[in-house]
Tab-separated table of C-alpha atoms in Angstrom:
chain	number	residue	atom	x	y	z
U	1	MET	CA	-14.083	11.566	17.359
U	2	ALA	CA	-10.397	11.427	18.211
U	3	THR	CA	-8.504	8.194	17.681
U	4	PRO	CA	-7.566	6.771	21.094
U	5	ARG	CA	-3.909	6.424	21.901
U	6	PRO	CA	-2.593	2.917	21.125
U	7	GLU	CA	-1.548	2.267	24.711
U	8	SER	CA	-5.155	2.789	25.856
U	9	LEU	CA	-6.558	0.106	23.566
U	10	PRO	CA	-7.660	-3.332	24.845
U	11	LEU	CA	-5.189	-5.536	22.951
U	12	ASP	CA	-3.350	-7.182	25.838
U	13	GLY	CA	-2.108	-10.583	24.735
U	14	ARG	CA	-3.792	-10.500	21.345
U	15	ARG	CA	-1.869	-12.352	18.651
U	16	ILE	CA	-1.301	-10.146	15.589
U	17	LEU	CA	0.649	-11.167	12.478
U	18	ILE	CA	1.755	-8.363	10.158
U	19	CYS	CA	2.415	-9.310	6.540
U	20	ARG	CA	3.137	-5.903	5.027
U	21	PRO	CA	6.593	-5.037	3.629
U	22	GLN	CA	9.512	-3.699	5.641
U	23	PRO	CA	10.143	-1.214	7.161
U	24	GLU	CA	6.403	-0.561	7.524
U	25	ALA	CA	5.878	-3.996	9.119
U	26	ASP	CA	8.207	-3.352	12.066
U	27	ARG	CA	6.757	0.112	12.587
U	28	LEU	CA	3.195	-1.244	12.727
U	29	ALA	CA	4.293	-4.101	14.979
U	30	THR	CA	5.660	-1.559	17.444
U	31	ALA	CA	2.314	0.260	17.452
U	32	PHE	CA	0.495	-2.997	18.226
U	33	GLN	CA	3.031	-3.951	20.893
U	34	ASN	CA	2.555	-0.562	22.530
U	35	ALA	CA	-1.121	-1.494	22.736
U	36	GLY	CA	-0.238	-4.700	24.588
U	37	ALA	CA	-0.506	-7.100	21.652
U	38	ASP	CA	1.830	-9.959	20.838
U	39	ALA	CA	2.661	-8.695	17.351
U	40	ARG	CA	4.963	-10.558	14.984
U	41	VAL	CA	6.144	-9.869	11.453
U	42	LEU	CA	6.060	-12.087	8.366
U	43	PRO	CA	6.339	-9.851	5.282
U	44	LEU	CA	4.640	-11.518	2.322
U	45	ILE	CA	5.659	-8.770	-0.064
U	46	ALA	CA	9.210	-7.537	-0.504
U	47	ARG	CA	10.335	-4.735	-2.814
U	48	GLU	CA	13.524	-3.822	-4.580
U	49	PRO	CA	14.394	-0.976	-6.955
U	50	LEU	CA	14.693	-1.882	-10.613
U	51	PRO	CA	18.159	-1.456	-12.134
U	52	GLU	CA	18.784	1.974	-13.601
U	53	ASP	CA	18.083	1.958	-17.324
U	54	PRO	CA	18.192	4.519	-20.162
U	55	ALA	CA	14.385	4.614	-20.518
U	56	THR	CA	13.846	5.666	-16.917
U	57	ARG	CA	16.670	8.176	-17.060
U	58	THR	CA	15.148	9.723	-20.198
U	59	LEU	CA	11.756	10.075	-18.513
U	60	ILE	CA	13.345	11.778	-15.507
U	61	LEU	CA	15.376	14.133	-17.691
U	62	ASN	CA	12.191	15.010	-19.604
U	63	LEU	CA	10.207	15.569	-16.429
U	64	ASP	CA	9.423	19.159	-17.394
U	65	GLU	CA	7.341	17.846	-20.312
U	66	PHE	CA	4.775	16.369	-17.923
U	67	ALA	CA	1.881	18.394	-16.515
U	68	HIS	CA	1.025	15.830	-13.831
U	69	VAL	CA	3.075	13.308	-11.828
U	70	ILE	CA	1.304	10.599	-9.814
U	71	ALA	CA	3.028	8.310	-7.292
U	72	VAL	CA	1.024	5.225	-6.338
U	73	SER	CA	2.728	4.361	-3.028
U	74	PRO	CA	5.122	5.790	-0.438
U	75	TYR	CA	7.852	3.494	-1.761
U	76	ALA	CA	7.302	4.707	-5.337
U	77	ALA	CA	7.405	8.294	-4.097
U	78	SER	CA	10.650	7.778	-2.155
U	79	LEU	CA	12.388	6.226	-5.167
U	80	LEU	CA	11.167	9.065	-7.365
U	81	LEU	CA	12.663	11.584	-4.949
U	82	GLU	CA	16.029	9.825	-5.190
U	83	TRP	CA	15.930	10.267	-8.958
U	84	LEU	CA	14.912	13.915	-8.633
U	85	ASP	CA	17.703	14.547	-6.163
U	86	THR	CA	20.213	13.182	-8.684
U	87	TRP	CA	18.991	14.844	-11.877
U	88	TRP	CA	16.926	17.890	-10.857
U	89	PRO	CA	18.618	20.112	-8.251
U	90	GLN	CA	15.763	22.526	-8.934
U	91	ILE	CA	12.349	20.973	-9.578
U	92	PRO	CA	10.635	22.199	-12.775
U	93	GLU	CA	7.756	24.565	-12.138
U	94	GLY	CA	4.190	24.013	-13.254
U	95	ILE	CA	3.935	20.300	-12.469
U	96	HIS	CA	0.940	19.018	-10.483
U	97	TRP	CA	1.988	16.334	-7.985
U	98	TYR	CA	-0.307	13.606	-6.631
U	99	GLY	CA	-0.097	10.852	-4.051
U	100	VAL	CA	-2.487	7.899	-3.849
U	101	GLY	CA	-3.312	8.249	-0.164
U	102	ALA	CA	-2.030	10.437	2.629
U	103	GLY	CA	1.158	8.425	3.222
U	104	THR	CA	2.301	8.786	-0.369
U	105	ALA	CA	1.389	12.457	-0.462
U	106	ALA	CA	3.363	13.026	2.750
U	107	VAL	CA	6.537	11.594	1.176
U	108	LEU	CA	6.246	13.984	-1.785
U	109	ALA	CA	5.341	16.918	0.444
U	110	SER	CA	8.441	16.257	2.575
U	111	TYR	CA	10.468	17.232	-0.500
U	112	GLY	CA	8.685	20.554	-0.702
U	113	LEU	CA	6.292	19.526	-3.457
U	114	ASP	CA	2.766	20.932	-3.369
U	115	THR	CA	0.942	17.619	-3.476
U	116	HIS	CA	-2.695	16.723	-4.135
U	117	GLN	CA	-4.292	13.774	-2.385
U	118	PRO	CA	-7.825	12.382	-1.937
U	119	GLU	CA	-9.856	14.102	0.764
U	120	SER	CA	-10.687	10.660	2.095
U	121	GLY	CA	-9.599	7.153	1.206
U	122	HIS	CA	-6.296	5.742	0.049
U	123	ALA	CA	-7.135	3.813	-3.119
U	124	SER	CA	-6.755	4.577	-6.806
U	125	GLU	CA	-10.524	5.015	-6.998
U	126	ASP	CA	-10.314	7.795	-4.402
U	127	LEU	CA	-7.533	9.601	-6.246
U	128	LEU	CA	-9.531	9.529	-9.469
U	129	GLN	CA	-12.296	11.511	-7.757
U	130	LEU	CA	-10.062	14.586	-7.564
U	131	PRO	CA	-11.440	17.441	-9.706
U	132	GLU	CA	-7.897	18.146	-10.961
U	133	LEU	CA	-7.983	14.760	-12.706
U	134	ALA	CA	-11.486	15.019	-14.150
U	135	THR	CA	-10.673	16.183	-17.691
U	136	PHE	CA	-7.569	16.577	-19.820
U	137	ASP	CA	-6.657	18.235	-23.087
U	138	HIS	CA	-3.922	15.772	-24.099
U	139	GLU	CA	-1.738	16.728	-21.108
U	140	LYS	CA	1.058	14.288	-20.303
U	141	VAL	CA	0.854	12.333	-17.048
U	142	LEU	CA	3.777	10.430	-15.515
U	143	LEU	CA	2.630	7.481	-13.390
U	144	VAL	CA	5.301	6.344	-10.917
U	145	ARG	CA	4.658	2.795	-9.757
U	146	GLY	CA	5.946	-0.774	-9.477
U	147	GLU	CA	6.787	-3.101	-12.313
U	148	GLU	CA	3.299	-4.588	-12.174
U	149	GLY	CA	0.195	-2.826	-10.979
U	150	ARG	CA	-3.472	-2.152	-11.548
U	151	GLU	CA	-4.321	-0.447	-14.811
U	152	LEU	CA	-7.229	1.546	-13.379
U	153	ILE	CA	-5.401	4.888	-13.194
U	154	PRO	CA	-3.841	4.900	-16.693
U	155	GLN	CA	-6.945	3.499	-18.358
U	156	THR	CA	-9.257	5.976	-16.630
U	157	LEU	CA	-7.061	9.011	-17.268
U	158	GLU	CA	-6.573	8.101	-20.914
U	159	LYS	CA	-10.363	7.916	-21.321
U	160	ARG	CA	-10.470	11.429	-19.860
U	161	GLY	CA	-8.057	12.739	-22.490
U	162	ALA	CA	-4.661	12.341	-20.797
U	163	ARG	CA	-1.504	10.859	-22.289
U	164	VAL	CA	-0.235	8.558	-19.551
U	165	THR	CA	3.309	7.202	-19.338
U	166	PRO	CA	3.944	4.551	-16.648
U	167	MET	CA	7.402	4.680	-15.043
U	168	PRO	CA	8.081	1.472	-13.074
U	169	LEU	CA	10.775	1.978	-10.441
U	170	TYR	CA	10.594	-1.242	-8.406
U	171	ARG	CA	9.425	-4.807	-8.397
U	172	ARG	CA	7.488	-6.749	-5.785
U	173	TYR	CA	8.036	-10.399	-4.901
U	174	CYS	CA	7.092	-12.887	-2.199
U	175	PRO	CA	9.984	-13.679	0.148
U	176	ASP	CA	11.054	-17.322	0.312
U	177	TYR	CA	10.543	-18.726	3.821
U	178	ASP	CA	11.549	-22.138	5.047
U	179	GLU	CA	8.937	-24.566	6.331
U	180	ALA	CA	9.936	-24.099	9.967
U	181	THR	CA	9.424	-20.334	9.811
U	182	LEU	CA	5.994	-20.656	8.223
U	183	LYS	CA	4.912	-23.308	10.712
U	184	ALA	CA	6.069	-21.160	13.622
U	185	MET	CA	4.277	-18.031	12.394
U	186	LEU	CA	1.040	-19.571	11.136
U	187	ASN	CA	0.462	-22.863	12.943
U	188	ASP	CA	2.259	-22.449	16.266
U	189	PHE	CA	1.618	-18.725	16.804
U	190	SER	CA	-1.917	-19.115	15.406
U	191	PRO	CA	-2.622	-15.391	14.930
U	192	GLU	CA	-6.060	-14.015	15.721
U	193	VAL	CA	-5.491	-11.107	13.337
U	194	ILE	CA	-3.434	-10.938	10.139
U	195	VAL	CA	-2.667	-7.603	8.469
U	196	THR	CA	-2.751	-7.945	4.650
U	197	LEU	CA	-2.793	-4.507	3.054
U	198	SER	CA	-2.807	-5.486	-0.623
U	199	GLY	CA	-4.454	-8.043	-2.861
U	200	GLU	CA	-1.073	-9.536	-3.694
U	201	THR	CA	-0.269	-9.969	-0.003
U	202	LEU	CA	-3.616	-11.655	0.583
U	203	ASN	CA	-3.057	-14.053	-2.319
U	204	ASN	CA	0.384	-14.981	-0.984
U	205	LEU	CA	-1.074	-15.570	2.494
U	206	ILE	CA	-3.821	-17.829	1.153
U	207	ALA	CA	-1.319	-19.855	-0.865
U	208	LEU	CA	1.053	-20.286	2.091
U	209	SER	CA	-1.808	-21.211	4.418
U	210	GLU	CA	-2.924	-23.918	2.032
U	211	ASN	CA	0.614	-25.252	1.874
U	212	THR	CA	0.978	-25.352	5.670
U	213	GLY	CA	-2.545	-26.561	6.396
U	214	HIS	CA	-3.333	-23.446	8.450
U	215	ASN	CA	-7.039	-22.540	8.515
U	216	LEU	CA	-7.728	-18.824	7.976
U	217	GLU	CA	-11.512	-18.986	8.340
U	218	ASP	CA	-11.572	-17.804	11.971
U	219	THR	CA	-8.829	-15.203	11.464
U	220	LEU	CA	-9.649	-11.495	11.284
U	221	LEU	CA	-7.999	-10.125	8.138
U	222	VAL	CA	-7.113	-6.424	8.011
U	223	VAL	CA	-7.519	-5.274	4.408
U	224	PRO	CA	-7.191	-1.787	2.915
U	225	VAL	CA	-10.385	-1.443	0.859
U	226	GLU	CA	-13.677	-3.160	0.079
U	227	ARG	CA	-12.245	-4.553	-3.170
U	228	ILE	CA	-9.736	-6.644	-1.185
U	229	ALA	CA	-12.413	-7.631	1.348
U	230	GLU	CA	-14.452	-9.009	-1.556
U	231	GLN	CA	-11.357	-10.863	-2.754
U	232	ALA	CA	-11.149	-12.466	0.694
U	233	ARG	CA	-14.830	-13.397	0.623
U	234	GLN	CA	-14.387	-15.030	-2.774
U	235	ALA	CA	-11.767	-17.225	-1.092
U	236	GLY	CA	-14.216	-18.133	1.665
U	237	LEU	CA	-12.748	-15.743	4.255
U	238	ARG	CA	-15.497	-13.552	5.698
U	239	ARG	CA	-13.891	-11.952	8.753
U	240	THR	CA	-12.411	-8.703	7.475
U	241	CYS	CA	-11.639	-5.298	8.943
U	242	ILE	CA	-11.220	-2.153	6.827
U	243	PRO	CA	-9.520	0.693	8.756
U	244	GLY	CA	-10.494	4.281	8.034
U	245	SER	CA	-6.924	4.944	6.881
U	246	LEU	CA	-3.608	3.120	6.689
U	247	ALA	CA	-2.044	5.164	9.492
U	248	ASP	CA	-0.620	2.842	12.142
U	249	SER	CA	-2.737	4.310	14.938
U	250	THR	CA	-5.909	3.943	12.868
U	251	ILE	CA	-5.157	0.306	12.048
U	252	VAL	CA	-4.530	-0.490	15.718
U	253	ALA	CA	-7.734	1.276	16.785
U	254	ALA	CA	-9.793	-0.495	14.107
U	255	VAL	CA	-8.489	-3.913	15.139
U	256	ALA	CA	-9.179	-3.208	18.816
U	257	GLU	CA	-12.724	-2.117	18.031
U	258	GLN	CA	-13.351	-5.131	15.802
U	259	LEU	CA	-12.029	-7.618	18.357
U	260	ALA	CA	-14.086	-6.011	21.094
U	261	SER	CA	-17.159	-6.374	18.891
U	262	LEU	CA	-16.405	-10.025	18.222
U	263	ASP	CA	-15.738	-10.665	21.918
U	264	GLY	CA	-19.129	-9.154	22.661
U	265	GLY	CA	-20.748	-11.881	20.632
U	266	SER	CA	-22.156	-9.611	17.954
U	267	GLY	CA	-20.098	-11.271	15.220
U	268	ASN	CA	-20.164	-8.096	13.176
U	269	THR	CA	-17.342	-7.539	10.739
U	270	LYS	CA	-16.954	-4.717	8.333
């Protein structure tokens, strides 16, 4: 079934707060606004590249020693491409490239790299289902990611016989907002839907809501995977929506469908 165009979706006047990083937040806000929603942006995760250091430069210069290179996010992939553009005018042959999710794979593919991605899903668990990553004979794997991240990929691949080297290229942090901004976005705007596409984002939202006295219990939270939905439930937040992908149009369609279901009195949430 084709995803309906955003402008055909019943989101007129709906209050949507988007907490993903920039520039993705503004892009998603535009998609919601095109659907008639009152969409506002309050990024609860910001990112910045780590300073260049000798260890990272050595890994890049020794790229041809790795059989597999995995990027965990579009931002990680874009920073990797900047390094490649500087140090490898011609990409070494024989490397298998991977993106965790279609968005990450698309960034790598835009550079002309033949990139593997999960057939469905956009989580580390989905990537690890790829047959190309099932078994290893001590091959070296370069994992391009942030300064802190889940250990599922390196731990799983090492159990399968790989030699995994993480290469952190950026750090994540929660932006510092003044009290007036938080009150305006959470209390005064009182969003019906909040987009939180990572566990870290959700944790930051919960902490800020507690500090401002804003109640999230009746808010529909858009989360990327069931693992984050369970994290929300553990915090007492049971209204969650898991889109089929993280494409803007899919997120907008999923929210419209979920709100229509709630309006119909069914109370069903995914």
